[in-house]
């Protein structure tokens, strides 16, 4: 009885694998290592003391996915695998639609063929697009504003149609706000390819000296200090939300969306100050023009997940910063080890 974790070597996937193993689940990881390194899987095994199978598989390879189901007793899937850079999706929309949509269609077709109907899907708050009001609740009209966000929205709609066609499906759509932080061991964390797009890895690379200064995108938003406000959530809180969603889908049928956020908004300047407290020195930054496509304020109404999944985000901003910083200091170049071709199936 295994849980298949697609994209299990990635940032949120690897943290979720740790929580799954610690909770006694048997897992099988599927990853093509496009946005991750096999080293992260070795670290999961070291941190938990547990072994698990993984497959170097691309979701665009239908028969390879089928082999995973034939060789393992999969009872549920947590689906993280997908491209996720907003800016890149604008310049390469076909790559994003092909990878994220076709990959998910292949996965769902194999799941249906083998009678596996329990699915936790990694969605995103980006499906809310520009909204007049905050906090954001699940019943708001959805409106993605970039190809990446549209892939998430389209997949949510595909899964709604899938459930409407066959009520055996039991699906949780988890809309993440802004995942940050790292496992307290400092052995795994966010490992962006190249220059980070997201705020926190950019701050930690400035703080550790890899990058010269932080550019603050916009100082004229209608917020308490003029800079953008977001709902930053510790990646371990987020991982625990997946375990609660897994329990929920395993016992039910239906399809439901849940916001996974703290319900607290922090500005860019708030984040800079919080990191300066942790590292004990100033972080150089300069306020520049707004980044196209950014919303001014985004934070969650997480009450539905609190009530229905019995889940709450517990880790505060200080812990998010300390855990991010520990990972950055331990591994300034991330997982470093470049990708060595490994056989398709490895036992860790
Ligand atoms: C946060 C704030 C920026 C970088 C994105 C995706 C979203 C999700 C999370 C996948 C904003 C400001 C940032 C910098 C800055 N990913 N900023 N200087 O844009 O809220 O969400 O990542 O699901 O889908 O859209 O996150 O970290 O890029 O930005 O001032 O160098 O930091 O303007 O206010 P965002 P972010």
Coordinates of C-alpha atoms and ligand atoms in Angstrom, one line a residue:
X1 CA 0.0 0.0 0.0
X2 CA 2.0 2.9 -1.3
X3 CA 1.5 6.6 -1.8
X4 CA 2.9 7.8 -5.1
X5 CA 4.6 11.2 -4.8
X6 CA 5.2 12.8 -8.2
X7 CA 7.9 15.5 -8.1
X8 CA 8.9 14.0 -4.7
X9 CA 12.5 15.3 -5.1
X10 CA 11.4 18.9 -5.4
X11 CA 11.1 21.6 -2.7
X12 CA 7.6 20.9 -1.4
X13 CA 7.6 17.3 -2.5
X14 CA 10.7 16.4 -0.5
X15 CA 9.4 18.0 2.6
X16 CA 6.1 16.1 2.2
X17 CA 8.0 12.8 1.7
X18 CA 9.7 13.3 5.1
X19 CA 6.4 13.9 6.8
X20 CA 4.8 10.9 5.0
X21 CA 7.7 8.6 6.0
X22 CA 7.7 9.9 9.6
X23 CA 4.0 9.2 9.8
X24 CA 4.6 5.5 8.7
X25 CA 3.4 5.7 5.1
X26 CA 5.2 3.7 2.4
X27 CA 6.0 6.0 -0.5
X28 CA 7.1 5.7 -4.1
X29 CA 8.7 8.8 -5.6
X30 CA 8.5 9.6 -9.3
X31 CA 10.6 12.5 -10.6
X32 CA 12.4 13.5 -13.8
X33 CA 14.9 15.7 -11.9
X34 CA 14.2 18.6 -14.2
X35 CA 13.7 21.0 -11.3
X36 CA 15.4 18.9 -8.6
X37 CA 18.4 16.7 -7.8
X38 CA 18.6 13.0 -6.8
X39 CA 20.7 14.2 -3.8
X40 CA 17.5 15.5 -2.1
X41 CA 16.1 11.9 -2.1
X42 CA 19.3 10.6 -0.4
X43 CA 18.9 13.4 2.3
X44 CA 15.2 12.3 2.8
X45 CA 16.4 8.8 3.5
X46 CA 19.2 10.1 5.9
X47 CA 16.8 12.4 7.8
X48 CA 14.1 9.8 8.3
X49 CA 16.2 6.6 8.4
X50 CA 13.7 5.1 6.0
X51 CA 14.2 3.6 2.5
X52 CA 11.8 4.0 -0.4
X53 CA 11.6 3.3 -4.1
X54 CA 12.0 6.1 -6.7
X55 CA 11.7 6.2 -10.5
X56 CA 13.4 8.6 -12.8
X57 CA 10.3 9.0 -14.9
X58 CA 8.8 11.9 -16.9
X59 CA 5.0 12.2 -16.8
X60 CA 5.0 12.7 -20.6
X61 CA 6.0 9.0 -20.8
X62 CA 2.6 7.2 -20.4
X63 CA 4.1 3.6 -20.4
X64 CA 6.7 4.5 -17.8
X65 CA 4.0 5.8 -15.5
X66 CA 2.1 2.5 -16.1
X67 CA 5.1 0.5 -15.1
X68 CA 5.2 2.3 -11.7
X69 CA 1.6 1.3 -11.1
X70 CA 2.2 -2.3 -12.3
X71 CA 5.2 -2.7 -10.0
X72 CA 3.7 -1.1 -6.9
X73 CA 0.4 -1.2 -4.9
X74 CA -0.4 2.5 -5.3
X75 CA -3.4 3.5 -3.3
X76 CA -3.2 7.3 -3.6
X77 CA -1.2 10.0 -5.4
X78 CA 0.2 13.3 -4.3
X79 CA 0.9 15.2 -7.5
X80 CA 3.6 17.9 -7.3
X81 CA 5.4 17.4 -10.6
X82 CA 5.2 20.4 -12.9
X83 CA 7.0 23.5 -14.1
X84 CA 6.3 26.5 -11.9
X85 CA 8.2 29.6 -12.9
X86 CA 5.7 32.4 -13.7
X87 CA 8.1 34.4 -15.9
X88 CA 9.3 31.4 -17.8
X89 CA 5.8 30.3 -18.5
X90 CA 5.1 33.7 -20.2
X91 CA 8.1 33.2 -22.6
X92 CA 7.5 29.4 -23.1
X93 CA 3.7 28.8 -22.8
X94 CA 3.7 25.7 -25.0
X95 CA 6.3 24.0 -22.8
X96 CA 4.2 24.7 -19.7
X97 CA 0.9 23.6 -21.3
X98 CA 2.5 20.4 -22.6
X99 CA 4.4 19.5 -19.5
X100 CA 1.8 20.4 -16.8
X101 CA -1.4 19.5 -18.6
X102 CA -0.4 16.5 -20.7
X103 CA 1.7 15.1 -17.8
X104 CA -1.4 15.4 -15.5
X105 CA -3.7 13.8 -18.1
X106 CA -1.3 10.9 -18.5
X107 CA -1.2 10.4 -14.7
X108 CA -5.0 10.5 -14.4
X109 CA -5.5 8.1 -17.3
X110 CA -3.2 5.6 -15.6
X111 CA -4.8 6.1 -12.2
X112 CA -8.2 5.5 -13.7
X113 CA -7.0 2.4 -15.6
X114 CA -5.7 0.9 -12.3
X115 CA -8.6 2.0 -10.2
X116 CA -6.7 4.5 -8.1
X117 CA -9.0 7.4 -7.4
X118 CA -7.4 9.2 -4.4
X119 CA -5.6 12.3 -5.5
X120 CA -4.0 15.3 -3.8
X121 CA -3.2 18.0 -6.3
X122 CA -0.6 20.8 -5.9
X123 CA -2.5 23.9 -7.0
X124 CA -1.7 27.5 -6.2
X125 CA -3.1 30.7 -5.0
X126 CA -2.1 32.1 -8.3
X127 CA -5.5 30.8 -9.6
X128 CA -7.1 33.8 -7.8
X129 CA -5.4 36.3 -10.0
X130 CA -6.2 39.9 -9.3
X131 CA -8.9 40.2 -6.5
X132 CA -10.5 43.3 -5.0
X133 CA -10.8 41.7 -1.5
X134 CA -8.6 39.9 1.0
X135 CA -8.4 37.5 2.6
X136 CA -8.9 35.1 -0.3
X137 CA -11.5 32.3 0.1
X138 CA -12.0 29.2 -2.0
X139 CA -15.4 30.4 -3.3
X140 CA -14.0 33.4 -5.1
X141 CA -14.2 33.5 -9.0
X142 CA -10.9 32.2 -10.4
X143 CA -8.9 34.0 -13.0
X144 CA -5.3 33.1 -13.7
X145 CA -3.0 35.9 -15.1
X146 CA -0.2 33.9 -16.6
X147 CA 0.3 30.6 -18.4
X148 CA 1.7 28.9 -15.3
X149 CA -1.4 29.9 -13.3
X150 CA -3.6 28.9 -16.2
X151 CA -2.2 25.4 -16.2
X152 CA -3.1 25.1 -12.5
X153 CA -6.6 26.5 -13.2
X154 CA -7.1 24.2 -16.2
X155 CA -6.0 21.2 -14.2
X156 CA -8.4 22.1 -11.4
X157 CA -11.2 22.3 -14.1
X158 CA -10.1 19.0 -15.7
X159 CA -10.3 17.3 -12.3
X160 CA -13.8 18.8 -11.6
X161 CA -14.9 17.2 -14.9
X162 CA -13.2 13.9 -14.0
X163 CA -15.1 13.7 -10.7
X164 CA -18.4 14.7 -12.5
X165 CA -17.9 11.7 -14.8
X166 CA -17.0 9.2 -12.1
X167 CA -17.9 9.8 -8.4
X168 CA -15.3 7.2 -7.3
X169 CA -12.7 10.0 -7.5
X170 CA -11.7 11.6 -4.3
X171 CA -9.7 14.8 -4.9
X172 CA -8.2 17.6 -2.9
X173 CA -7.0 20.8 -4.7
X174 CA -4.4 22.5 -2.4
X175 CA -3.9 26.1 -3.2
X176 CA -0.6 27.1 -1.8
X177 CA 0.2 30.7 -0.8
X178 CA 3.9 31.5 -0.6
X179 CA 6.0 28.5 0.6
X180 CA 9.2 29.4 2.4
X181 CA 11.6 27.9 5.0
X182 CA 13.3 24.5 5.2
X183 CA 13.4 21.3 7.3
X184 CA 14.9 22.1 10.7
X185 CA 17.9 19.8 10.0
X186 CA 19.2 22.3 7.4
X187 CA 19.8 19.3 5.0
X188 CA 17.1 20.0 2.5
X189 CA 15.5 23.2 1.2
X190 CA 14.6 25.3 -1.8
X191 CA 17.2 25.0 -4.5
X192 CA 16.2 27.3 -7.4
X193 CA 17.8 26.8 -10.8
X194 CA 19.9 30.0 -11.5
X195 CA 18.9 33.4 -10.2
X196 CA 15.9 33.0 -7.8
X197 CA 12.5 34.4 -9.0
X198 CA 11.0 34.2 -5.5
X199 CA 11.7 36.7 -2.7
X200 CA 13.0 34.5 0.1
X201 CA 15.7 32.5 -1.7
X202 CA 16.8 35.9 -3.3
X203 CA 17.1 37.4 0.2
X204 CA 19.1 34.5 1.6
X205 CA 21.5 34.6 -1.4
X206 CA 22.0 38.4 -0.9
X207 CA 22.6 37.7 2.8
X208 CA 25.1 35.0 2.1
X209 CA 26.9 37.1 -0.4
X210 CA 26.0 35.2 -3.6
X211 CA 24.0 38.2 -4.9
X212 CA 24.8 41.9 -4.4
X213 CA 21.5 43.4 -3.4
X214 CA 17.8 42.8 -3.4
X215 CA 15.6 44.7 -5.8
X216 CA 12.2 45.5 -4.1
X217 CA 9.6 45.4 -6.8
X218 CA 7.5 48.4 -6.1
X219 CA 7.2 50.8 -3.2
X220 CA 3.9 52.4 -4.1
X221 CA 1.3 49.7 -3.5
X222 CA -1.7 50.5 -1.3
X223 CA -0.1 48.6 1.6
X224 CA 1.1 49.6 5.1
X225 CA 4.6 50.4 3.7
X226 CA 4.0 50.5 0.0
X227 CA 5.6 47.1 -0.8
X228 CA 3.8 43.9 -1.8
X229 CA 2.1 41.8 0.9
X230 CA 2.0 38.0 0.7
X231 CA 1.0 35.1 2.9
X232 CA 4.3 33.2 3.6
X233 CA 3.8 29.7 4.9
X234 CA 6.5 27.4 6.3
X235 CA 7.1 24.5 3.9
X236 CA 6.8 22.0 6.8
X237 CA 3.4 23.4 7.7
X238 CA 2.5 23.0 4.0
X239 CA 3.8 19.4 4.0
X240 CA 1.7 18.6 7.0
X241 CA -1.4 20.0 5.2
X242 CA -0.8 17.4 2.5
X243 CA -0.9 14.6 5.0
X244 CA -4.2 15.9 6.4
X245 CA -5.6 16.2 2.9
X246 CA -4.4 12.6 2.1
X247 CA -6.3 11.3 5.1
X248 CA -9.4 13.2 4.0
X249 CA -9.4 12.0 0.4
X250 CA -8.7 8.3 1.5
X251 CA -11.9 8.3 3.5
X252 CA -14.2 10.1 1.1
X253 CA -15.2 10.8 -2.5
X254 CA -15.7 14.2 -4.0
X255 CA -13.5 17.2 -5.0
X256 CA -12.7 20.1 -2.8
X257 CA -10.3 23.1 -2.9
X258 CA -8.4 24.2 0.2
X259 CA -6.3 27.3 0.8
X260 CA -3.0 26.4 2.6
X261 CA -1.8 29.7 4.1
X262 CA -1.4 31.3 7.5
X263 CA -4.0 34.0 7.0
X264 CA -1.3 36.6 7.9
X265 CA 0.2 39.0 5.3
X266 CA 3.8 40.3 5.4
X267 CA 5.3 43.0 3.2
X268 CA 8.6 42.7 1.4
X269 CA 10.1 45.2 3.9
X270 CA 8.6 43.1 6.8
X271 CA 10.5 40.1 5.4
X272 CA 13.7 42.0 5.0
X273 CA 13.5 43.2 8.6
X274 CA 12.7 39.7 9.9
X275 CA 15.7 38.3 8.1
X276 CA 17.9 41.1 9.4
X277 CA 16.9 40.1 12.9
X278 CA 17.9 36.5 12.3
X279 CA 21.2 37.1 10.6
X280 CA 22.2 40.1 12.7
X281 CA 23.2 42.4 9.9
X282 CA 21.5 44.7 7.3
X283 CA 20.4 43.3 4.0
X284 CA 21.2 45.6 1.1
X285 CA 18.2 46.5 -1.0
X286 CA 16.9 49.1 -3.5
X287 CA 13.2 49.9 -4.3
X288 CA 12.6 49.7 -8.0
X289 CA 9.6 49.6 -10.3
X290 CA 6.8 47.1 -9.8
X291 CA 7.2 43.7 -11.4
X292 CA 4.6 43.2 -14.2
X293 CA 1.8 40.8 -13.1
X294 CA 2.3 41.2 -9.4
X295 CA -0.8 41.7 -7.2
X296 CA -0.4 44.2 -4.3
X297 CA -1.9 42.1 -1.5
X298 CA -2.5 38.3 -1.2
X299 CA -3.2 36.3 1.9
X300 CA -5.4 33.4 2.7
X301 CA -8.7 32.7 4.5
X302 CA -7.6 29.2 5.6
X303 CA -10.6 28.5 7.8
X304 CA -11.9 25.8 5.4
X305 CA -8.7 23.8 5.7
X306 CA -8.6 24.5 9.4
X307 CA -12.1 23.1 9.9
X308 CA -12.4 20.3 7.3
X309 CA -8.8 19.0 7.3
X310 CA -8.1 19.7 11.0
X311 CA -5.0 21.6 9.9
X312 CA -3.4 24.8 10.9
X313 CA -0.1 26.5 10.0
X314 CA 1.8 26.8 13.3
X315 CA 5.2 28.1 12.4
X316 CA 5.8 31.8 12.6
X317 CA 7.9 34.2 10.6
X318 CA 11.0 34.0 12.8
X319 CA 11.1 30.2 12.4
X320 CA 10.5 30.5 8.6
X321 CA 13.5 32.9 8.4
X322 CA 15.8 30.8 10.8
X323 CA 15.1 27.6 8.9
X324 CA 15.6 29.3 5.5
X325 CA 18.9 30.8 6.7
X326 CA 20.2 27.5 8.2
X327 CA 19.7 25.7 4.8
X328 CA 21.3 28.6 2.9
X329 CA 24.4 28.7 5.2
X330 CA 24.8 24.9 5.1
X331 CA 24.5 24.7 1.4
X332 CA 25.2 28.0 -0.4
X333 CA 25.1 26.2 -3.7
X334 CA 22.1 24.1 -2.9
X335 CA 22.3 20.3 -3.6
X336 CA 25.3 21.0 -5.9
X337 CA 25.8 17.5 -7.1
X338 CA 24.9 17.7 -10.7
X339 CA 22.5 15.1 -12.0
X340 CA 24.2 11.8 -12.7
X341 CA 22.2 9.5 -14.9
X342 CA 20.9 6.8 -12.5
X343 CA 19.1 3.6 -13.3
X344 CA 15.3 4.0 -13.6
X345 CA 14.6 2.3 -10.3
X346 CA 16.6 2.7 -7.2
X347 CA 16.0 1.5 -3.6
X348 CA 17.1 4.1 -1.1
Ligands
LIG1 C1 6.8 37.8 -3.3 C2 6.8 39.3 -3.1 C3 7.3 40.5 -5.1 C4 11.4 38.9 -5.7 C5 5.0 33.3 -6.9 C6 4.1 32.6 -7.9 C7 3.1 31.8 -7.2 C8 3.8 30.8 -6.2 C9 4.7 31.6 -5.3 C10 4.0 28.7 -7.3 C11 6.1 40.1 -4.2 C12 8.4 40.6 -4.2 C13 10.1 39.1 -5.2 C14 12.3 39.9 -5.7 C15 10.7 41.4 -4.7 N1 4.6 29.8 -7.0 N2 9.8 40.4 -4.7 N3 12.0 41.1 -5.2 O1 5.0 36.4 -6.9 O2 3.9 36.2 -4.7 O3 4.2 34.1 -6.0 O4 5.6 32.3 -6.1 O5 2.9 28.3 -7.1 O6 2.4 31.0 -8.1 O7 3.4 33.6 -8.6 O8 6.2 35.2 -5.0 O9 8.4 35.4 -4.0 O10 8.1 36.0 -6.4 O11 7.2 37.5 -4.6 O12 10.4 42.5 -4.3 O13 13.5 39.7 -6.1 O14 8.2 39.7 -3.1 O15 7.0 41.7 -5.8 O16 5.6 41.2 -3.6 P1 4.8 35.6 -5.7 P2 7.5 36.0 -5.0

